[in-house]
PDB file of C-alpha atoms in Angstrom:
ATOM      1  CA  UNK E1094       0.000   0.000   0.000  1.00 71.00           C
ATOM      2  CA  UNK E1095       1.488   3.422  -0.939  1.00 81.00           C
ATOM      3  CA  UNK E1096       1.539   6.127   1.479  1.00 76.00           C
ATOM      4  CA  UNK E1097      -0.907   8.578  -0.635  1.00 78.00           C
ATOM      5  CA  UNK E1098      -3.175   5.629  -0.424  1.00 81.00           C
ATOM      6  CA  UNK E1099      -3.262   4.685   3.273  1.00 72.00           C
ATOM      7  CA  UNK E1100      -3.414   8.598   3.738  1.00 77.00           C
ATOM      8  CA  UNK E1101      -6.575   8.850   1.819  1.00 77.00           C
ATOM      9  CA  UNK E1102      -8.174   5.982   3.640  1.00 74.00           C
ATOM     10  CA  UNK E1103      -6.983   7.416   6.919  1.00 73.00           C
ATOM     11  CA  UNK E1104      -9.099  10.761   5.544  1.00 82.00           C
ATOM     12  CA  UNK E1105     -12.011   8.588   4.618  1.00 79.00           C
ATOM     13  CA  UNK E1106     -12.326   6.098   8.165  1.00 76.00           C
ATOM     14  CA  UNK E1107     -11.680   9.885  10.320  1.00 80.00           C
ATOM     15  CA  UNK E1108     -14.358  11.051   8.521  1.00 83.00           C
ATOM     16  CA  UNK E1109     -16.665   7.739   9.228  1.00 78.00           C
ATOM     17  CA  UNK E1110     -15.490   8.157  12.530  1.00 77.00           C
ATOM     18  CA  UNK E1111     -16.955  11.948  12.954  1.00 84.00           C
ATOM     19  CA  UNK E1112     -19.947  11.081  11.508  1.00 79.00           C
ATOM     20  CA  UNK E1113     -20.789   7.873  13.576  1.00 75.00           C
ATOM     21  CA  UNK E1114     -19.753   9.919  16.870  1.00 75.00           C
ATOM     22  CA  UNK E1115     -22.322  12.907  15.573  1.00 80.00           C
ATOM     23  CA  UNK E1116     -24.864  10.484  14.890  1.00 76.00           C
ATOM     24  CA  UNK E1117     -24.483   8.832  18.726  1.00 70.00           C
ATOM     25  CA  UNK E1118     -24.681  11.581  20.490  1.00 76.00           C
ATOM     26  CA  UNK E1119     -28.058  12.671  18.605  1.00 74.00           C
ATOM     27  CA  UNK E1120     -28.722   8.950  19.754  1.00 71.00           C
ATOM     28  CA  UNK E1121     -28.388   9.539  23.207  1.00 64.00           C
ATOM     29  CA  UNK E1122     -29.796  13.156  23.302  1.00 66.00           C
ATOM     30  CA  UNK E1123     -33.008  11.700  21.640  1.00 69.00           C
ATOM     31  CA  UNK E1124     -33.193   8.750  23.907  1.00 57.00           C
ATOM     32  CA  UNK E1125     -33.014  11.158  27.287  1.00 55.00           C
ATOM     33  CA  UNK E1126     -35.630  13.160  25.945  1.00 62.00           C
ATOM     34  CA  UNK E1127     -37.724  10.734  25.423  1.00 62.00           C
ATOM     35  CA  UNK E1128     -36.855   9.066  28.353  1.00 61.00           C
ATOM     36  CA  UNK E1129     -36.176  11.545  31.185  1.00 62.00           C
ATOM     37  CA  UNK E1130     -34.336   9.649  34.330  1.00 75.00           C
ATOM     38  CA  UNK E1131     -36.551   9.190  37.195  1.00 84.00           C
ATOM     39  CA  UNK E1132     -34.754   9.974  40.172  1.00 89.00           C
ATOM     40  CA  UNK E1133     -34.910   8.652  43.518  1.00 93.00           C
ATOM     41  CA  UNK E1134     -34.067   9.723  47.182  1.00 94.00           C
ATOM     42  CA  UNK E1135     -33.668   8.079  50.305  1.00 95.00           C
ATOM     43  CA  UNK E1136     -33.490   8.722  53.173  1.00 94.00           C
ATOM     44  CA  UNK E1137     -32.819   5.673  56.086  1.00 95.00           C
ATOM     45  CA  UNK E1138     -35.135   5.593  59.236  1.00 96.00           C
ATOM     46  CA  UNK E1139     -33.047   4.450  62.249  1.00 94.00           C
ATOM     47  CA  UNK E1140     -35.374   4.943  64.950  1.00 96.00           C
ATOM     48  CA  UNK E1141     -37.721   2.275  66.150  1.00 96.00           C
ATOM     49  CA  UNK E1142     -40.588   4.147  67.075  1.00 97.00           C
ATOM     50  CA  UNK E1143     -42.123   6.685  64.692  1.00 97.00           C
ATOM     51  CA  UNK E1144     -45.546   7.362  62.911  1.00 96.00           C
ATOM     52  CA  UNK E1145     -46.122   7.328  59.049  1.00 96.00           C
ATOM     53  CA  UNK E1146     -49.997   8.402  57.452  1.00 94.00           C
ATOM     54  CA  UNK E1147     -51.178   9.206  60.575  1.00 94.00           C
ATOM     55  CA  UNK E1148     -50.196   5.139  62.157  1.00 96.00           C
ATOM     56  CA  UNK E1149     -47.650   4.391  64.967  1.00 97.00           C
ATOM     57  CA  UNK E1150     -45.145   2.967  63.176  1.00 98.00           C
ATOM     58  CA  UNK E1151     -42.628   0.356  65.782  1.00 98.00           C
ATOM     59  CA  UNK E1152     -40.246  -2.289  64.859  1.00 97.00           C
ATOM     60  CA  UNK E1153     -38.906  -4.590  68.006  1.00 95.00           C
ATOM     61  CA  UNK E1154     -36.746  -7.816  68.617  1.00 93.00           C
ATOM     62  CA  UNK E1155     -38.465 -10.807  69.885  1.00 91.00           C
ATOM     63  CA  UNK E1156     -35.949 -14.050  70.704  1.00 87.00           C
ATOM     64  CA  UNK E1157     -38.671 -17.494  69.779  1.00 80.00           C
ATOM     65  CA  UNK E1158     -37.764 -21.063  69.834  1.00 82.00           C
ATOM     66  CA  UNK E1159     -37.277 -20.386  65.840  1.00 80.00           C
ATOM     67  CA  UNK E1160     -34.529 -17.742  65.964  1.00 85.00           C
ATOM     68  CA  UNK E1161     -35.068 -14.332  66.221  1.00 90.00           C
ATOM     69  CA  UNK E1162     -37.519 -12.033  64.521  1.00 93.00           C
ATOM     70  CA  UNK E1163     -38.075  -8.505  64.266  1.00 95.00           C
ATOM     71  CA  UNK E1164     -41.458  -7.381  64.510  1.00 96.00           C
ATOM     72  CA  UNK E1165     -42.878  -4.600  63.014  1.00 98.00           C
ATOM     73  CA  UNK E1166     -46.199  -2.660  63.897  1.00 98.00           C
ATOM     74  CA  UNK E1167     -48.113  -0.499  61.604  1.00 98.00           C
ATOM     75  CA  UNK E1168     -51.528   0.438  63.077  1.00 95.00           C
ATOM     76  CA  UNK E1169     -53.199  -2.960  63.110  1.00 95.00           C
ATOM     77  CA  UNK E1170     -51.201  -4.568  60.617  1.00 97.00           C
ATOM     78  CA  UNK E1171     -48.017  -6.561  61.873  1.00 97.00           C
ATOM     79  CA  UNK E1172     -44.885  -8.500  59.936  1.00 96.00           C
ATOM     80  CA  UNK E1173     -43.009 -10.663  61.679  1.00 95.00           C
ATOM     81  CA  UNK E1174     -39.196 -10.379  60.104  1.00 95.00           C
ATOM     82  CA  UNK E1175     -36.915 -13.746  60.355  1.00 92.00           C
ATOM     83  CA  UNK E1176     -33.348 -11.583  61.759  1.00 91.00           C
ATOM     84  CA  UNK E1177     -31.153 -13.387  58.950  1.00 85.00           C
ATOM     85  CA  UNK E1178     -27.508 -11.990  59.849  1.00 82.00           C
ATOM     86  CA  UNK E1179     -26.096 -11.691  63.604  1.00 73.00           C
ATOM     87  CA  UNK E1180     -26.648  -8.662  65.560  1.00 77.00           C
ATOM     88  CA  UNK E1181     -24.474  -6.343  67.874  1.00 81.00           C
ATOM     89  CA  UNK E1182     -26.912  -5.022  70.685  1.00 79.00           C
ATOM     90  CA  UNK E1183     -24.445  -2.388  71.634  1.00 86.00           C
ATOM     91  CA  UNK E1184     -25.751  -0.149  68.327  1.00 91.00           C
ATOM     92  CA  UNK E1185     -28.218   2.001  68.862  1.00 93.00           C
ATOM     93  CA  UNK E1186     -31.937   2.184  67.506  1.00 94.00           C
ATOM     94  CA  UNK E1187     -31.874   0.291  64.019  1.00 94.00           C
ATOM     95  CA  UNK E1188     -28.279  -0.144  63.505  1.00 93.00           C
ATOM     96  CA  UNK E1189     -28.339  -3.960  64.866  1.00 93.00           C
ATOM     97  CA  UNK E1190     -29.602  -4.560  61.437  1.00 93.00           C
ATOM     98  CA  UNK E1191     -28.418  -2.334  59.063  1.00 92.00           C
ATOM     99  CA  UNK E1192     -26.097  -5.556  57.509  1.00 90.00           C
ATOM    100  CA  UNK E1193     -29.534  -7.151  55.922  1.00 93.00           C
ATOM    101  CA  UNK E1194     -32.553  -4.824  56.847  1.00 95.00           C
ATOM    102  CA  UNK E1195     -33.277  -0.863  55.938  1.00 96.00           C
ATOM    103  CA  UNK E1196     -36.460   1.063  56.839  1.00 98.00           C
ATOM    104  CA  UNK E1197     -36.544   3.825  54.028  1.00 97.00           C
ATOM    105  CA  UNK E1198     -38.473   6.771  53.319  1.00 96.00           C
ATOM    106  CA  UNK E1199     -38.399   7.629  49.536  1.00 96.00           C
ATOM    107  CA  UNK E1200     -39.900   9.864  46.661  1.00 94.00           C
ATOM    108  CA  UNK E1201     -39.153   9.781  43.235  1.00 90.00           C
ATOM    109  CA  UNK E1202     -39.357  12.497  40.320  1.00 89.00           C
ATOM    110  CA  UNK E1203     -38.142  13.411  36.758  1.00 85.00           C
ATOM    111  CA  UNK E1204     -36.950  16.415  35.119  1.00 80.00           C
ATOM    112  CA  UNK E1205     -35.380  17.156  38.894  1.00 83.00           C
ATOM    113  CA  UNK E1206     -31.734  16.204  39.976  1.00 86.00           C
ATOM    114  CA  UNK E1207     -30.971  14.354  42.843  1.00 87.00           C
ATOM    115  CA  UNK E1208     -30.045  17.268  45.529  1.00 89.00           C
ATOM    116  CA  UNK E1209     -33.389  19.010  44.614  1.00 91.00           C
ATOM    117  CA  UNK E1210     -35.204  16.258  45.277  1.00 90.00           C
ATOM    118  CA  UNK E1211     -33.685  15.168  48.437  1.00 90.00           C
ATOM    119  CA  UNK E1212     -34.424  18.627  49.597  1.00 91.00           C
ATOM    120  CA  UNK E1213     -37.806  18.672  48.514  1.00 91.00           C
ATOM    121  CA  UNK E1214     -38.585  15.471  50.704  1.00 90.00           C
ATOM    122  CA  UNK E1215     -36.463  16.366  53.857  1.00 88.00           C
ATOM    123  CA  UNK E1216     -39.106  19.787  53.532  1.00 88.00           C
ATOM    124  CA  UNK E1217     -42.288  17.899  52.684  1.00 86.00           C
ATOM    125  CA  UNK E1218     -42.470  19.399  49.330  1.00 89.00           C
ATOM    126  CA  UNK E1219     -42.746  15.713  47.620  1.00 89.00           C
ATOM    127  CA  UNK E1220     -45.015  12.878  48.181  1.00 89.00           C
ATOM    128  CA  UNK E1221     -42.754  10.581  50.730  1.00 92.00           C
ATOM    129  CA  UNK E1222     -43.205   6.585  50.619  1.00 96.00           C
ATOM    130  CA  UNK E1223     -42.224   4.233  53.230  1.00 97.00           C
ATOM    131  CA  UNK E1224     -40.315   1.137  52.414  1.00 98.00           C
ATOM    132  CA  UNK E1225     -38.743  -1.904  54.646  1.00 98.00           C
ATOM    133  CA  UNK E1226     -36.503  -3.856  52.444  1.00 98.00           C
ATOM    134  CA  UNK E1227     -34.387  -6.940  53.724  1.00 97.00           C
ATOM    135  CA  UNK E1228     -31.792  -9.378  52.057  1.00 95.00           C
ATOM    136  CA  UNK E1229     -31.861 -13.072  52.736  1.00 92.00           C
ATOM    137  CA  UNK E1230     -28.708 -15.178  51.827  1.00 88.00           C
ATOM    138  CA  UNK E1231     -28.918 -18.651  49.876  1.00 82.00           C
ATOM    139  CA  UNK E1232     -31.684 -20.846  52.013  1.00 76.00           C
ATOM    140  CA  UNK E1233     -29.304 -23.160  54.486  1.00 70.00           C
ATOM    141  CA  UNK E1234     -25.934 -21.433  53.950  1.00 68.00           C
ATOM    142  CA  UNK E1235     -24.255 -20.122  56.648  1.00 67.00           C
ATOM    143  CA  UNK E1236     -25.074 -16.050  56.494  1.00 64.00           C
ATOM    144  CA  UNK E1237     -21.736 -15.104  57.510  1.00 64.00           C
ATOM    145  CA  UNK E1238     -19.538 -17.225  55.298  1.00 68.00           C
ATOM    146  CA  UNK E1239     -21.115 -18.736  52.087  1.00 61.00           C
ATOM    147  CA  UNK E1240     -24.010 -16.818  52.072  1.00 61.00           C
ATOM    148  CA  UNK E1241     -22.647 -13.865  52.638  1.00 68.00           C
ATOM    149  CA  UNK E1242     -20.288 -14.092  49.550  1.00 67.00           C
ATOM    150  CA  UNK E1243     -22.632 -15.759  47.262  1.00 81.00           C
ATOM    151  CA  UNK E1244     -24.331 -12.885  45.593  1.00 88.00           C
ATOM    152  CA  UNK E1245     -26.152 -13.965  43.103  1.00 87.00           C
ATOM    153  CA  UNK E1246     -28.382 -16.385  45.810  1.00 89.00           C
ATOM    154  CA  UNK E1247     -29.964 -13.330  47.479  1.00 93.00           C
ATOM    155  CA  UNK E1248     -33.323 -12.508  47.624  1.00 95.00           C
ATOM    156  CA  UNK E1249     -34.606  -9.278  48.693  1.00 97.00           C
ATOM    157  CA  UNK E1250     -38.379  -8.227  50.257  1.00 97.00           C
ATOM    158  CA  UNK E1251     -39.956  -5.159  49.736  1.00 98.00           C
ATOM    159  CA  UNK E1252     -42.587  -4.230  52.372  1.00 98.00           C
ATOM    160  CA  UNK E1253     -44.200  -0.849  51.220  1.00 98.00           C
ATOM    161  CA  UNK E1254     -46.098   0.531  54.280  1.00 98.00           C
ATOM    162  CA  UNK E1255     -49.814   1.657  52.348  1.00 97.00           C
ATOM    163  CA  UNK E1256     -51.434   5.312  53.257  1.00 95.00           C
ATOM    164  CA  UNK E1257     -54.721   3.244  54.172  1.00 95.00           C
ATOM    165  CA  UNK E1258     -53.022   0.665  56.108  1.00 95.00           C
ATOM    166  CA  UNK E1259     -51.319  -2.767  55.426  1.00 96.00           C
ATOM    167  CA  UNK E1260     -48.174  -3.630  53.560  1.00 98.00           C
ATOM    168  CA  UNK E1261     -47.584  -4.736  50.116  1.00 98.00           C
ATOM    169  CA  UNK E1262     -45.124  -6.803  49.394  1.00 98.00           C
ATOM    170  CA  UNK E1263     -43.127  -8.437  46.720  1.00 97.00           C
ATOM    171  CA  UNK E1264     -39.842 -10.722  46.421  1.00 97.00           C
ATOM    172  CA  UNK E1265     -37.109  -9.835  43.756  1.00 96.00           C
ATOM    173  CA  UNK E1266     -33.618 -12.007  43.643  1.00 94.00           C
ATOM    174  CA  UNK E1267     -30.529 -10.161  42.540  1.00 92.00           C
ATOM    175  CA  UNK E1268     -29.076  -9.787  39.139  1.00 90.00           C
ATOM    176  CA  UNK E1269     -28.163 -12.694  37.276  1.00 87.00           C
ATOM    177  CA  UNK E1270     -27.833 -12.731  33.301  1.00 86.00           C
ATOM    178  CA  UNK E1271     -26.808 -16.693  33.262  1.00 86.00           C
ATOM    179  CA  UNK E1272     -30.326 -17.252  34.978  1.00 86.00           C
ATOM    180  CA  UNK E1273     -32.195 -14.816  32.449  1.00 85.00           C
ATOM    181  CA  UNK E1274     -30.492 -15.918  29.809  1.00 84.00           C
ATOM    182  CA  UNK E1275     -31.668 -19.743  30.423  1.00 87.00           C
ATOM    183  CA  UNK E1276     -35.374 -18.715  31.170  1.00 85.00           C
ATOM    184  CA  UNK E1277     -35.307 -17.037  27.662  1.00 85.00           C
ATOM    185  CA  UNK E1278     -34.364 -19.572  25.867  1.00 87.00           C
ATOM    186  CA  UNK E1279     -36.548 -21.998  27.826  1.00 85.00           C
ATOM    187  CA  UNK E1280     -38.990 -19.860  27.148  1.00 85.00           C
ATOM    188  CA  UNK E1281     -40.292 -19.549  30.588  1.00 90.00           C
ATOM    189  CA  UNK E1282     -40.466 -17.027  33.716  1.00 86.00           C
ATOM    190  CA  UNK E1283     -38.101 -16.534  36.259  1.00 89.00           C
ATOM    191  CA  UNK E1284     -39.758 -17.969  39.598  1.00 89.00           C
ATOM    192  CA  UNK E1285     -38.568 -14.756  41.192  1.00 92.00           C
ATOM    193  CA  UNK E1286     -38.214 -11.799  39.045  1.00 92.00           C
ATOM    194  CA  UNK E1287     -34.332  -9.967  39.242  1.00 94.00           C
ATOM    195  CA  UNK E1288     -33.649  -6.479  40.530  1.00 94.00           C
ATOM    196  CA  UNK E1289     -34.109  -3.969  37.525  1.00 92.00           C
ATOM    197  CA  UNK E1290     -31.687  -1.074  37.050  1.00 89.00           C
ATOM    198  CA  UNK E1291     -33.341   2.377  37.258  1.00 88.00           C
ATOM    199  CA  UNK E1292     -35.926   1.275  39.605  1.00 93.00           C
ATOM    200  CA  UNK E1293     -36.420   1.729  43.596  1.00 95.00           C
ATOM    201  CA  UNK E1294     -36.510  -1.470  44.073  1.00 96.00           C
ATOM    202  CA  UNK E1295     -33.189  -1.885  42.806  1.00 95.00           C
ATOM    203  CA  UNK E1296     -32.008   1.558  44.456  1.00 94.00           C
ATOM    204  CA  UNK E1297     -33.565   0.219  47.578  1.00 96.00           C
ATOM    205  CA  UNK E1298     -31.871  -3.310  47.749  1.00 95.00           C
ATOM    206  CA  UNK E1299     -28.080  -1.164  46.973  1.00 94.00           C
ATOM    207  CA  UNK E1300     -28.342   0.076  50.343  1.00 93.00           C
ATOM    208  CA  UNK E1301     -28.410  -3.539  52.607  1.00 93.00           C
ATOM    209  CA  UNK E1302     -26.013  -4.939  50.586  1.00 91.00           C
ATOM    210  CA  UNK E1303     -22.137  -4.472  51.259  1.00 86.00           C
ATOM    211  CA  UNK E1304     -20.746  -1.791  49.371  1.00 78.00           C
ATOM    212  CA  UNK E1305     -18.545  -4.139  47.224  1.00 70.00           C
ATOM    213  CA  UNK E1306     -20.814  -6.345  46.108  1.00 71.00           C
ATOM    214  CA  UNK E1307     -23.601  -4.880  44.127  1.00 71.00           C
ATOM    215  CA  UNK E1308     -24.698  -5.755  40.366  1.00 73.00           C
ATOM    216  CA  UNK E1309     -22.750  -5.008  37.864  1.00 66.00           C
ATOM    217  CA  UNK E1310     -23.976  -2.370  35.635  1.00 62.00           C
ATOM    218  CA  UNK E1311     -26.011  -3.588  32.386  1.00 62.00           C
ATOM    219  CA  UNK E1312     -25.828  -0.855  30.157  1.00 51.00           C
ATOM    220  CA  UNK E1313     -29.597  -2.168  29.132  1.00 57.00           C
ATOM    221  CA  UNK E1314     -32.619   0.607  28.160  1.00 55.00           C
ATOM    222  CA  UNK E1315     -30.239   3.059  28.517  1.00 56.00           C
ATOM    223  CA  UNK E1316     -28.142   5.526  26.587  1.00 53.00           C
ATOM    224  CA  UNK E1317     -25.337   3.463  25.405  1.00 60.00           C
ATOM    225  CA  UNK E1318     -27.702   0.862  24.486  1.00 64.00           C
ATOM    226  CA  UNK E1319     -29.716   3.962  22.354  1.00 62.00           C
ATOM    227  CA  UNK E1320     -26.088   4.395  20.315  1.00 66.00           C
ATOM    228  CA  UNK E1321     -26.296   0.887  18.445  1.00 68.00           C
ATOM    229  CA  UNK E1322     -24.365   0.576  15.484  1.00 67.00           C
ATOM    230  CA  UNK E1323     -22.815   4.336  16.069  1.00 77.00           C
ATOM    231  CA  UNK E1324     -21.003   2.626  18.927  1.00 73.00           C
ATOM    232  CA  UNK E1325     -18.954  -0.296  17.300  1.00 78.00           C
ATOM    233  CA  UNK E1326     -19.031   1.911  13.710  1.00 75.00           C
ATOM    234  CA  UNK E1327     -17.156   4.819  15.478  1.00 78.00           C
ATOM    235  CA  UNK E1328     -14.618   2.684  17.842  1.00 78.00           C
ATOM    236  CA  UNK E1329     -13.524   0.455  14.506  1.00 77.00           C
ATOM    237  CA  UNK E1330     -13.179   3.871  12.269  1.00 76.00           C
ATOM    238  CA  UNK E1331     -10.840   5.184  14.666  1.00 85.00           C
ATOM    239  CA  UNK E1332      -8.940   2.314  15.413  1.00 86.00           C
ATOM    240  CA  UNK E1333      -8.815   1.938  11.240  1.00 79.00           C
ATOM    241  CA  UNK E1334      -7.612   5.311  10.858  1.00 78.00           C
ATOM    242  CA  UNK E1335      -5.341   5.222  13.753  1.00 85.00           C
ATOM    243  CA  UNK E1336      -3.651   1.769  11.681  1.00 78.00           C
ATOM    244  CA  UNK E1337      -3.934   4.035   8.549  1.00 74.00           C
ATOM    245  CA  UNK E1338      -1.684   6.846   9.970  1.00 78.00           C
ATOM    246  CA  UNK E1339       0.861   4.423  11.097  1.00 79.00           C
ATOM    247  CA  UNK E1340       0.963   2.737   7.697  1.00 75.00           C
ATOM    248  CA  UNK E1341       1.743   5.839   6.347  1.00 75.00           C
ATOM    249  CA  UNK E1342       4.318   6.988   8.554  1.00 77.00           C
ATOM    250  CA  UNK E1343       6.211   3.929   7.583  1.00 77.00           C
ATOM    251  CA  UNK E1344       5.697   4.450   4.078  1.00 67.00           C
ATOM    252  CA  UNK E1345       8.123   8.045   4.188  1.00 61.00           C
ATOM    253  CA  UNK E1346      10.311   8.471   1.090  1.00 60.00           C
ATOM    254  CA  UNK E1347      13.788   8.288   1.810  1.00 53.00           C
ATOM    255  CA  UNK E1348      15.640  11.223   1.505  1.00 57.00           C
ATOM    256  CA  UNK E1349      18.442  10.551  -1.426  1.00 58.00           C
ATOM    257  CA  UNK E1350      21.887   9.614  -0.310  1.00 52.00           C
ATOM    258  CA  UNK E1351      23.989  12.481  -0.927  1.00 56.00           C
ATOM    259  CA  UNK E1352      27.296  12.025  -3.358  1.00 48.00           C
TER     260      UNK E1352
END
């Protein structure tokens, strides 16, 4: 390949490469527009004793013959809360259980960034919810070894606290694209449906898990995903131009030997 050639192709994959960048970003810009981030803030509850639409709210130990249990009062309504992990009495309030358990308050808003909406619901200016999540390790592994480490086993509850009294609740298990993957092609539903990004549930559940060990990101319904083919078409135009220029380089004419 001559150098005026590998120059001009150079010219040609640089200009691919503009053009595929250009044409992600208008990608991404589109899809945020049409998709505006919902944002969520919490904000933890450590107290034990509080009220929440217009119901005493408590949530207290009780040792049984079956291990211990947290209970938790909401007006008339009551859950009874296996304690999974050990606890450290010495810790005031709710901290005992901070490892697997998390009473949050929440609210949730687009078009709004994150600080403005944690200020709105410290001030009331937002519609709060109330939340009581927990993590349970893998059924019959021991919490603080196996099942501590083995991620992908946990399930999480969600126990909303209702403004007209009651809970609802619902089970989700934690990411696991080997398990989706299999109940796709099987053509069947999970038994327990998996944390989704950009959801409170999946918020919620980041904050009783150790701070090393949540999902990895996904990159699914989101921007990058929105790029598509601009994605690969600009990374390979680059890299083809960036071969281009160095075939050139090494294509210099030498300078004549003088007599």
């Amino acid at each position: 390949m001559t150098r005026a050639t590998a120059i001009l192709l150079a010219a040609l994959l640089a200009a691919a490469a503009i053009g595929s960048g250009i044409s992600a970003a208008r990608r991404v810009g589109s899809y945020h527009r049409e998709n505006p981030r919902e944002q969520f803030a919490f904000k933890r509850v450590g107290v034990r004793e509080f009220n929440y639409a217009g119901r005493p709210v408590s949530l207290l130990d009780e040792a049984s013959p079956s291990g211990k249990k947290l209970i938790v009062s909401y007006g008339d309504a009551k859950l009874s809360l296996p304690v999974v992990l050990p606890l450290d009495p010495r810790l005031p309030g709710l901290a005992p259980h901070d490892d697997w358990m998390g009473v949050l308050r929440f609210a949730s808003a687009t078009n709004m960034d994150l600080p403005e909406l944690q200020a709105k619901m410290n001030a009331g200016e937002v519609r709060d919810r109330l939340v009581i999540v927990t993590r349970t390790p893998e059924p019959g592994a021991d919490p603080t070894t196996w099942g501590e480490i083995n991620k992908h086993r946990w399930t999480f509850d969600f126990y909303e606290f209702l403004p007209e009294g009651g809970f609802a609740h619902q089970k989700m298990a934690f990411p696991n694209k080997r398990a989706r993957a299999k109940a796709e092609r099987e053509g069947r539903e999970l038994a327990i449906p998996q944390l989704r990004e950009k959801t409170w549930e999946f918020e919620a559940a980041l904050m009783v898990m150790p701070k090393t060990d949540g999902p990895n990101p996904e990159f699914r319904n989101d921007g990058l995903a929105a790029m598509g083919w601009t994605l690969p078409a600009s990374g390979f135009a680059t890299i083809g131009m960036i071969a281009m220029l160095v075939v050139a380089a090494s294509r210099r004419p030498l300078t004549p030997a003088r007599a």
